[in-house]
Amino acid sequence: MDAYAANHFVKDIWYFAGLLSDIKPDGVKAFSLAGEPIVLAREGDTVFALRDICPHRAAPLSAGCVKSGTVECPYHGWTFGLRDGQCKSIPALPEDSDMDVERISVRTYEVRQAGPLIWVYLRSDPKDTRPPKIDPPQIDLPRDKPSLDDGVKLGCHIDHAVIGLMDPAHGPYVHRQWWWRSAKSVHEKAKDFAPRERGFAMVAHSPSSNSFAYKILGGKPVTEITFRLPAIRTEEITIGKRKVLSYTALIPIDETHTEIRQLFFTDHPTFRLLSPLMGGFARTFLRQDSDMVDLQQKGLKHDPRLMLIEDADTQAKWYYALKKAWAKSNATGEPFVHPVKPCTLRWRS
Ligand code: FES
Ligand SMILES: [Fe+2]
């Protein structure tokens, strides 16, 4: 188990930090990533990220406001450049003060925006000023505005949350309900997997369904589920020319808290119509997972040895292998060696 116990955060990678619409125009929002307090500040449609601790007396800048290219601290009004984090003004200084305020600065983080998605780069070495070595994952959204938006905070390390997310065997137990499945519906499955950029995919397949469902949707759906480091899962359902994208991002708040954000983007009219209903299902699922994580914490408190079995837990093993390979390549500068090979996994669920 020790090889899998590496409870470290994936670094030198882009983390999903939310949607542009999460932040009011010219507003600020607190964001916590791997124990680091960050303020997301929006000016127009551009988002900036700075350390959420004022270098003066530690007030959170996320309680302040955005003012002409700076964020203003709520305590004594010091302002910091959104781009460079440099202090621009200290209102308490007399007019003729010769204090060089620009020598004071607050750390900034690289931000990228792709459509409505905001990404923040987490570095292993905060002093490293080289440009990020990779781009955020390319995710093709059928629409910019999500049809569904839900989230839940889990009381566990992100590794347990990720493994819970990709675990195919808990469905019949944790998500047992009349409208989904019963213990009797458990059967053996065989799914093809293939490596993807810093991740892997359960390659496109047609989910079991009947022709009536296909008729409503206007074609035979094809689903591909992809997982990418650090913790982005997408399920892309293609029905004819339309697409439903289920987007799940896990964000490590700190060592013992993880946020799950679940979004659905679709240009499929029936799905959009059904989204309130789908939202109810998604919420039920997330709450069930969250309750199980809370239960699991009771056992984990005692730091027991854990197991991962073939093939039901193989994806969890791949997750650890990916993390390890990514960390190794960053530490040594050697190329990333992808640990996943194409294969078929079989399990009962
Ligand atoms: S604590 Fe921020 S200006 Fe004083
Ligand atoms: Fe689940």
Short mmCIF file of C-alpha atoms and ligand atoms in Angstrom, two decimals:
data_model
loop_
_atom_site.label_atom_id
_atom_site.label_comp_id
_atom_site.label_asym_id
_atom_site.label_seq_id
_atom_site.Cartn_x
_atom_site.Cartn_y
_atom_site.Cartn_z
CA MET A 1 0.00 0.00 0.00
CA ASP A 2 2.87 2.38 0.74
CA ALA A 3 3.43 3.12 -2.91
CA TYR A 4 -0.14 4.43 -2.98
CA ALA A 5 -0.03 6.34 0.28
CA ALA A 6 1.70 9.34 -1.23
CA ASN A 7 -0.75 11.91 0.11
CA HIS A 8 0.75 14.79 -1.80
CA PHE A 9 -0.97 17.32 -4.02
CA VAL A 10 -0.25 17.31 -7.72
CA LYS A 11 1.82 20.42 -8.47
CA ASP A 12 3.08 22.26 -11.54
CA ILE A 13 -0.35 21.78 -13.03
CA TRP A 14 -3.54 23.78 -13.63
CA TYR A 15 -6.42 23.49 -11.19
CA PHE A 16 -10.00 24.40 -11.98
CA ALA A 17 -10.84 27.49 -9.95
CA GLY A 18 -14.46 27.97 -11.00
CA LEU A 19 -16.45 29.83 -13.60
CA LEU A 20 -16.08 33.46 -14.60
CA SER A 21 -19.71 33.93 -13.51
CA ASP A 22 -18.78 32.87 -9.94
CA ILE A 23 -17.14 36.28 -9.51
CA LYS A 24 -19.16 39.47 -9.83
CA PRO A 25 -17.82 41.99 -12.35
CA ASP A 26 -15.10 43.97 -10.55
CA GLY A 27 -15.57 41.67 -7.59
CA VAL A 28 -13.39 39.38 -5.52
CA LYS A 29 -13.79 35.83 -4.34
CA ALA A 30 -11.86 33.75 -1.81
CA PHE A 31 -10.47 30.51 -3.16
CA SER A 32 -8.43 27.94 -1.30
CA LEU A 33 -6.08 25.64 -3.17
CA ALA A 34 -3.94 22.99 -1.49
CA GLY A 35 -3.92 24.97 1.74
CA GLU A 36 -3.01 28.25 0.02
CA PRO A 37 -5.48 31.11 0.49
CA ILE A 38 -6.02 32.83 -2.85
CA VAL A 39 -8.14 35.78 -3.87
CA LEU A 40 -9.66 35.68 -7.35
CA ALA A 41 -10.22 39.23 -8.56
CA ARG A 42 -12.20 40.05 -11.67
CA GLU A 43 -11.72 43.16 -13.72
CA GLY A 44 -14.02 43.27 -16.73
CA ASP A 45 -13.90 39.70 -17.98
CA THR A 46 -10.35 39.05 -16.87
CA VAL A 47 -9.55 37.16 -13.69
CA PHE A 48 -6.41 37.54 -11.58
CA ALA A 49 -5.23 35.49 -8.63
CA LEU A 50 -3.20 36.76 -5.68
CA ARG A 51 -2.31 35.47 -2.26
CA ASP A 52 -5.26 36.26 -0.02
CA ILE A 53 -3.19 37.66 2.84
CA CYS A 54 -2.35 41.33 3.01
CA PRO A 55 1.40 41.74 3.65
CA HIS A 56 0.63 44.59 6.08
CA ARG A 57 -1.50 43.02 8.80
CA ALA A 58 -2.77 39.86 7.13
CA ALA A 59 -6.35 40.90 6.40
CA PRO A 60 -7.82 38.83 3.55
CA LEU A 61 -7.83 40.80 0.32
CA SER A 62 -10.93 38.82 -0.66
CA ALA A 63 -12.79 41.01 1.83
CA GLY A 64 -11.67 44.08 -0.12
CA CYS A 65 -12.55 45.30 -3.58
CA VAL A 66 -11.19 45.83 -7.07
CA LYS A 67 -10.23 49.41 -7.95
CA SER A 68 -8.63 50.52 -11.23
CA GLY A 69 -6.25 47.62 -11.80
CA THR A 70 -5.67 46.88 -8.13
CA VAL A 71 -7.23 45.06 -5.24
CA GLU A 72 -7.76 47.21 -2.16
CA CYS A 73 -7.27 45.74 1.30
CA PRO A 74 -10.33 46.26 3.54
CA TYR A 75 -8.24 47.07 6.63
CA HIS A 76 -6.04 50.10 5.80
CA GLY A 77 -6.73 50.49 2.09
CA TRP A 78 -3.35 49.45 0.72
CA THR A 79 -3.74 48.57 -2.95
CA PHE A 80 -1.94 45.82 -4.89
CA GLY A 81 -1.59 45.55 -8.66
CA LEU A 82 -3.73 42.75 -10.06
CA ARG A 83 -1.05 41.82 -12.58
CA ASP A 84 2.16 42.08 -10.58
CA GLY A 85 0.98 41.99 -6.95
CA GLN A 86 3.04 45.11 -6.19
CA CYS A 87 1.80 47.57 -3.61
CA LYS A 88 0.61 50.68 -5.46
CA SER A 89 -0.50 52.91 -2.62
CA ILE A 90 -0.58 53.24 1.16
CA PRO A 91 -3.23 55.84 2.04
CA ALA A 92 -1.80 56.44 5.55
CA LEU A 93 1.49 57.82 4.21
CA PRO A 94 1.92 61.62 4.26
CA GLU A 95 2.04 63.28 0.84
CA ASP A 96 5.80 63.78 0.88
CA SER A 97 6.67 60.27 2.11
CA ASP A 98 9.60 58.74 0.26
CA MET A 99 8.73 55.18 1.20
CA ASP A 100 9.12 52.90 -1.83
CA VAL A 101 5.74 51.17 -1.65
CA GLU A 102 6.41 49.04 -4.75
CA ARG A 103 8.99 47.07 -2.83
CA ILE A 104 6.10 45.50 -0.96
CA SER A 105 4.28 42.85 -2.90
CA VAL A 106 1.91 39.97 -2.61
CA ARG A 107 2.38 36.71 -4.47
CA THR A 108 0.49 36.28 -7.75
CA TYR A 109 -0.63 33.09 -9.47
CA GLU A 110 -0.91 32.42 -13.19
CA VAL A 111 -4.50 32.35 -14.37
CA ARG A 112 -5.85 31.06 -17.69
CA GLN A 113 -9.38 31.37 -18.92
CA ALA A 114 -10.88 29.02 -21.48
CA GLY A 115 -14.41 30.09 -22.27
CA PRO A 116 -16.17 30.27 -18.90
CA LEU A 117 -13.59 28.04 -17.13
CA ILE A 118 -10.92 29.59 -14.91
CA TRP A 119 -7.67 27.77 -14.22
CA VAL A 120 -5.02 28.57 -11.62
CA TYR A 121 -1.49 27.17 -11.83
CA LEU A 122 -0.12 25.57 -8.68
CA ARG A 123 3.67 25.48 -8.49
CA SER A 124 5.87 23.14 -6.50
CA ASP A 125 8.33 26.02 -6.07
CA PRO A 126 6.66 29.40 -5.48
CA LYS A 127 9.92 31.17 -6.41
CA ASP A 128 10.01 29.54 -9.85
CA THR A 129 9.28 32.27 -12.41
CA ARG A 130 9.47 30.16 -15.57
CA PRO A 131 6.24 30.04 -17.58
CA PRO A 132 3.95 27.07 -16.83
CA LYS A 133 5.21 23.99 -18.63
CA ILE A 134 1.78 22.91 -19.83
CA ASP A 135 -1.55 24.43 -20.82
CA PRO A 136 -4.82 23.79 -19.01
CA PRO A 137 -6.73 20.80 -20.42
CA GLN A 138 -8.69 21.53 -23.57
CA ILE A 139 -12.32 20.90 -22.85
CA ASP A 140 -14.79 21.30 -25.64
CA LEU A 141 -17.97 22.79 -24.15
CA PRO A 142 -21.16 22.57 -26.22
CA ARG A 143 -22.32 25.82 -24.57
CA ASP A 144 -20.64 28.38 -22.33
CA LYS A 145 -23.39 28.52 -19.74
CA PRO A 146 -23.92 25.38 -17.66
CA SER A 147 -27.41 23.89 -17.61
CA LEU A 148 -26.66 22.49 -14.18
CA ASP A 149 -24.29 23.63 -11.48
CA ASP A 150 -23.84 21.82 -8.20
CA GLY A 151 -21.14 21.38 -5.63
CA VAL A 152 -20.36 19.76 -2.35
CA LYS A 153 -17.52 19.97 0.15
CA LEU A 154 -16.07 16.65 1.24
CA GLY A 155 -14.25 16.14 4.52
CA CYS A 156 -11.35 14.18 3.07
CA HIS A 157 -8.04 14.42 1.25
CA ILE A 158 -8.48 14.78 -2.51
CA ASP A 159 -7.02 11.30 -3.15
CA HIS A 160 -9.97 9.65 -1.42
CA ALA A 161 -12.39 11.91 -3.26
CA VAL A 162 -10.82 11.10 -6.64
CA ILE A 163 -10.87 7.38 -5.96
CA GLY A 164 -14.49 7.59 -4.85
CA LEU A 165 -15.29 9.42 -8.07
CA MET A 166 -13.75 6.80 -10.37
CA ASP A 167 -14.75 3.77 -8.32
CA PRO A 168 -17.14 1.64 -10.40
CA ALA A 169 -18.04 -0.82 -7.63
CA HIS A 170 -19.80 1.41 -5.10
CA GLY A 171 -22.74 2.29 -7.37
CA PRO A 172 -25.07 -0.58 -6.43
CA TYR A 173 -24.45 0.11 -2.72
CA VAL A 174 -24.09 3.85 -2.27
CA HIS A 175 -26.39 4.90 -5.10
CA ARG A 176 -29.10 2.28 -4.64
CA GLN A 177 -32.48 3.78 -5.43
CA TRP A 178 -35.54 2.74 -7.34
CA TRP A 179 -34.97 5.07 -10.27
CA TRP A 180 -31.39 4.08 -10.78
CA ARG A 181 -30.53 0.48 -10.07
CA SER A 182 -31.01 -2.33 -7.62
CA ALA A 183 -28.69 -5.01 -6.30
CA LYS A 184 -30.39 -7.35 -8.80
CA SER A 185 -29.23 -5.28 -11.77
CA VAL A 186 -25.58 -6.01 -10.97
CA HIS A 187 -23.86 -7.70 -13.86
CA GLU A 188 -20.40 -8.21 -15.25
CA LYS A 189 -19.00 -5.38 -17.33
CA ALA A 190 -16.02 -5.18 -19.63
CA LYS A 191 -14.85 -1.71 -20.67
CA ASP A 192 -12.00 -0.64 -22.90
CA PHE A 193 -9.58 1.93 -21.55
CA ALA A 194 -6.88 3.94 -23.25
CA PRO A 195 -4.31 6.50 -22.10
CA ARG A 196 -5.13 10.17 -22.56
CA GLU A 197 -3.05 13.28 -21.90
CA ARG A 198 -2.07 12.98 -18.19
CA GLY A 199 -5.00 10.63 -17.73
CA PHE A 200 -7.06 7.89 -19.27
CA ALA A 201 -10.43 7.28 -20.83
CA MET A 202 -13.09 4.65 -20.83
CA VAL A 203 -13.27 4.83 -24.60
CA ALA A 204 -16.41 5.73 -26.51
CA HIS A 205 -19.13 3.14 -26.09
CA SER A 206 -22.90 3.05 -26.37
CA PRO A 207 -24.47 2.89 -22.92
CA SER A 208 -27.04 0.12 -22.58
CA SER A 209 -30.43 1.59 -23.36
CA ASN A 210 -33.48 0.89 -25.47
CA SER A 211 -34.51 2.26 -28.82
CA PHE A 212 -37.28 4.35 -27.21
CA ALA A 213 -34.72 6.42 -25.30
CA TYR A 214 -32.71 6.82 -28.49
CA LYS A 215 -35.84 8.08 -30.20
CA ILE A 216 -36.44 10.82 -27.61
CA LEU A 217 -32.83 11.92 -27.78
CA GLY A 218 -32.71 11.81 -31.59
CA GLY A 219 -29.99 9.23 -32.06
CA LYS A 220 -27.88 6.59 -30.45
CA PRO A 221 -25.81 8.10 -27.62
CA VAL A 222 -22.09 7.44 -27.44
CA THR A 223 -20.28 8.09 -24.17
CA GLU A 224 -16.63 8.67 -23.43
CA ILE A 225 -15.44 9.18 -19.86
CA THR A 226 -12.07 10.82 -19.36
CA PHE A 227 -10.03 11.45 -16.24
CA ARG A 228 -7.13 13.90 -16.26
CA LEU A 229 -4.69 15.03 -13.59
CA PRO A 230 -5.03 16.73 -11.22
CA ALA A 231 -8.70 15.75 -10.90
CA ILE A 232 -10.91 16.54 -13.87
CA ARG A 233 -13.47 14.01 -15.01
CA THR A 234 -15.53 14.58 -18.11
CA GLU A 235 -18.27 12.42 -19.47
CA GLU A 236 -19.04 13.37 -23.03
CA ILE A 237 -22.28 12.03 -24.41
CA THR A 238 -22.71 12.54 -28.12
CA ILE A 239 -26.17 12.09 -29.62
CA GLY A 240 -26.14 12.80 -33.32
CA LYS A 241 -24.90 16.38 -33.65
CA ARG A 242 -25.68 17.28 -30.03
CA LYS A 243 -23.56 16.88 -26.96
CA VAL A 244 -24.01 16.61 -23.22
CA LEU A 245 -20.87 17.23 -21.22
CA SER A 246 -20.82 16.25 -17.59
CA TYR A 247 -17.87 18.05 -16.06
CA THR A 248 -16.61 17.18 -12.60
CA ALA A 249 -13.69 18.99 -11.02
CA LEU A 250 -12.17 18.20 -7.65
CA ILE A 251 -10.33 20.96 -5.88
CA PRO A 252 -8.11 20.26 -2.88
CA ILE A 253 -9.02 22.95 -0.36
CA ASP A 254 -6.46 21.62 2.13
CA GLU A 255 -5.21 18.27 3.46
CA THR A 256 -8.60 17.26 4.80
CA HIS A 257 -11.15 19.09 2.64
CA THR A 258 -12.02 18.75 -1.01
CA GLU A 259 -14.54 20.57 -3.10
CA ILE A 260 -16.44 18.82 -5.87
CA ARG A 261 -17.95 20.96 -8.58
CA GLN A 262 -20.38 19.26 -10.91
CA LEU A 263 -21.43 21.07 -14.08
CA PHE A 264 -23.44 20.01 -17.10
CA PHE A 265 -23.02 21.78 -20.42
CA THR A 266 -25.31 20.84 -23.28
CA ASP A 267 -26.79 22.00 -26.55
CA HIS A 268 -29.31 19.14 -26.50
CA PRO A 269 -32.84 20.61 -26.23
CA THR A 270 -34.33 17.57 -24.40
CA PHE A 271 -31.52 17.50 -21.87
CA ARG A 272 -31.85 21.20 -21.25
CA LEU A 273 -35.54 20.75 -20.71
CA LEU A 274 -34.90 17.90 -18.31
CA SER A 275 -32.11 19.67 -16.44
CA PRO A 276 -34.12 20.42 -13.26
CA LEU A 277 -34.87 16.69 -12.99
CA MET A 278 -31.28 15.74 -13.83
CA GLY A 279 -30.14 18.30 -11.26
CA GLY A 280 -32.12 16.45 -8.60
CA PHE A 281 -30.46 13.16 -9.54
CA ALA A 282 -27.00 14.71 -9.59
CA ARG A 283 -27.57 16.29 -6.18
CA THR A 284 -28.73 12.98 -4.72
CA PHE A 285 -25.63 11.25 -6.10
CA LEU A 286 -23.25 13.86 -4.74
CA ARG A 287 -24.82 13.81 -1.28
CA GLN A 288 -24.65 10.02 -1.16
CA ASP A 289 -20.96 10.11 -2.05
CA SER A 290 -20.35 12.80 0.52
CA ASP A 291 -22.11 10.82 3.27
CA MET A 292 -20.01 7.77 2.45
CA VAL A 293 -16.82 9.84 2.60
CA ASP A 294 -17.84 11.02 6.09
CA LEU A 295 -18.39 7.42 7.16
CA GLN A 296 -15.07 6.36 5.65
CA GLN A 297 -13.28 9.03 7.70
CA LYS A 298 -14.22 7.11 10.85
CA GLY A 299 -12.03 4.27 9.67
CA LEU A 300 -9.30 6.37 8.09
CA LYS A 301 -8.74 8.19 11.39
CA HIS A 302 -6.92 5.09 12.56
CA ASP A 303 -4.60 5.15 9.54
CA PRO A 304 -5.26 1.54 8.53
CA ARG A 305 -3.62 -0.24 5.60
CA LEU A 306 -5.89 -0.06 2.54
CA MET A 307 -6.33 -2.30 -0.46
CA LEU A 308 -6.88 -1.83 -4.16
CA ILE A 309 -8.04 -4.85 -6.13
CA GLU A 310 -7.93 -5.78 -9.84
CA ASP A 311 -9.85 -4.77 -11.96
CA ALA A 312 -12.44 -2.80 -9.97
CA ASP A 313 -9.76 -0.57 -8.40
CA THR A 314 -7.36 -0.45 -11.34
CA GLN A 315 -8.36 3.11 -12.19
CA ALA A 316 -7.42 4.14 -8.65
CA LYS A 317 -4.02 2.50 -9.15
CA TRP A 318 -3.62 4.43 -12.40
CA TYR A 319 -4.41 7.67 -10.57
CA TYR A 320 -1.59 7.06 -8.09
CA ALA A 321 0.73 5.95 -10.90
CA LEU A 322 -0.07 9.14 -12.86
CA LYS A 323 0.58 11.33 -9.82
CA LYS A 324 3.86 9.60 -9.20
CA ALA A 325 5.00 9.81 -12.82
CA TRP A 326 4.05 13.51 -12.97
CA ALA A 327 5.88 14.33 -9.73
CA LYS A 328 8.93 12.36 -10.89
CA SER A 329 9.10 14.10 -14.25
CA ASN A 330 8.82 17.50 -12.54
CA ALA A 331 11.49 16.70 -9.97
CA THR A 332 13.99 15.24 -12.43
CA GLY A 333 13.19 17.22 -15.57
CA GLU A 334 12.87 13.92 -17.43
CA PRO A 335 9.94 13.39 -19.81
CA PHE A 336 6.66 12.22 -18.33
CA VAL A 337 6.33 8.46 -18.77
CA HIS A 338 2.66 7.60 -19.10
CA PRO A 339 1.88 4.65 -16.84
CA VAL A 340 -1.40 3.57 -18.52
CA LYS A 341 -1.54 1.09 -21.41
CA PRO A 342 -4.67 0.35 -23.45
CA CYS A 343 -6.59 -2.55 -21.94
CA THR A 344 -9.98 -3.96 -21.01
CA LEU A 345 -11.10 -3.93 -17.39
CA ARG A 346 -13.75 -6.29 -16.06
CA TRP A 347 -15.84 -5.92 -12.93
CA ARG A 348 -19.33 -6.54 -11.62
CA SER A 349 -21.48 -3.57 -10.77
S1 FES B 1 -3.94 44.78 6.71
FE1 FES B 1 -4.10 45.27 4.66
S2 FES B 1 -3.80 47.36 4.58
FE2 FES B 1 -3.45 46.88 6.61
FE FE B 2 -20.60 7.89 -6.36
#
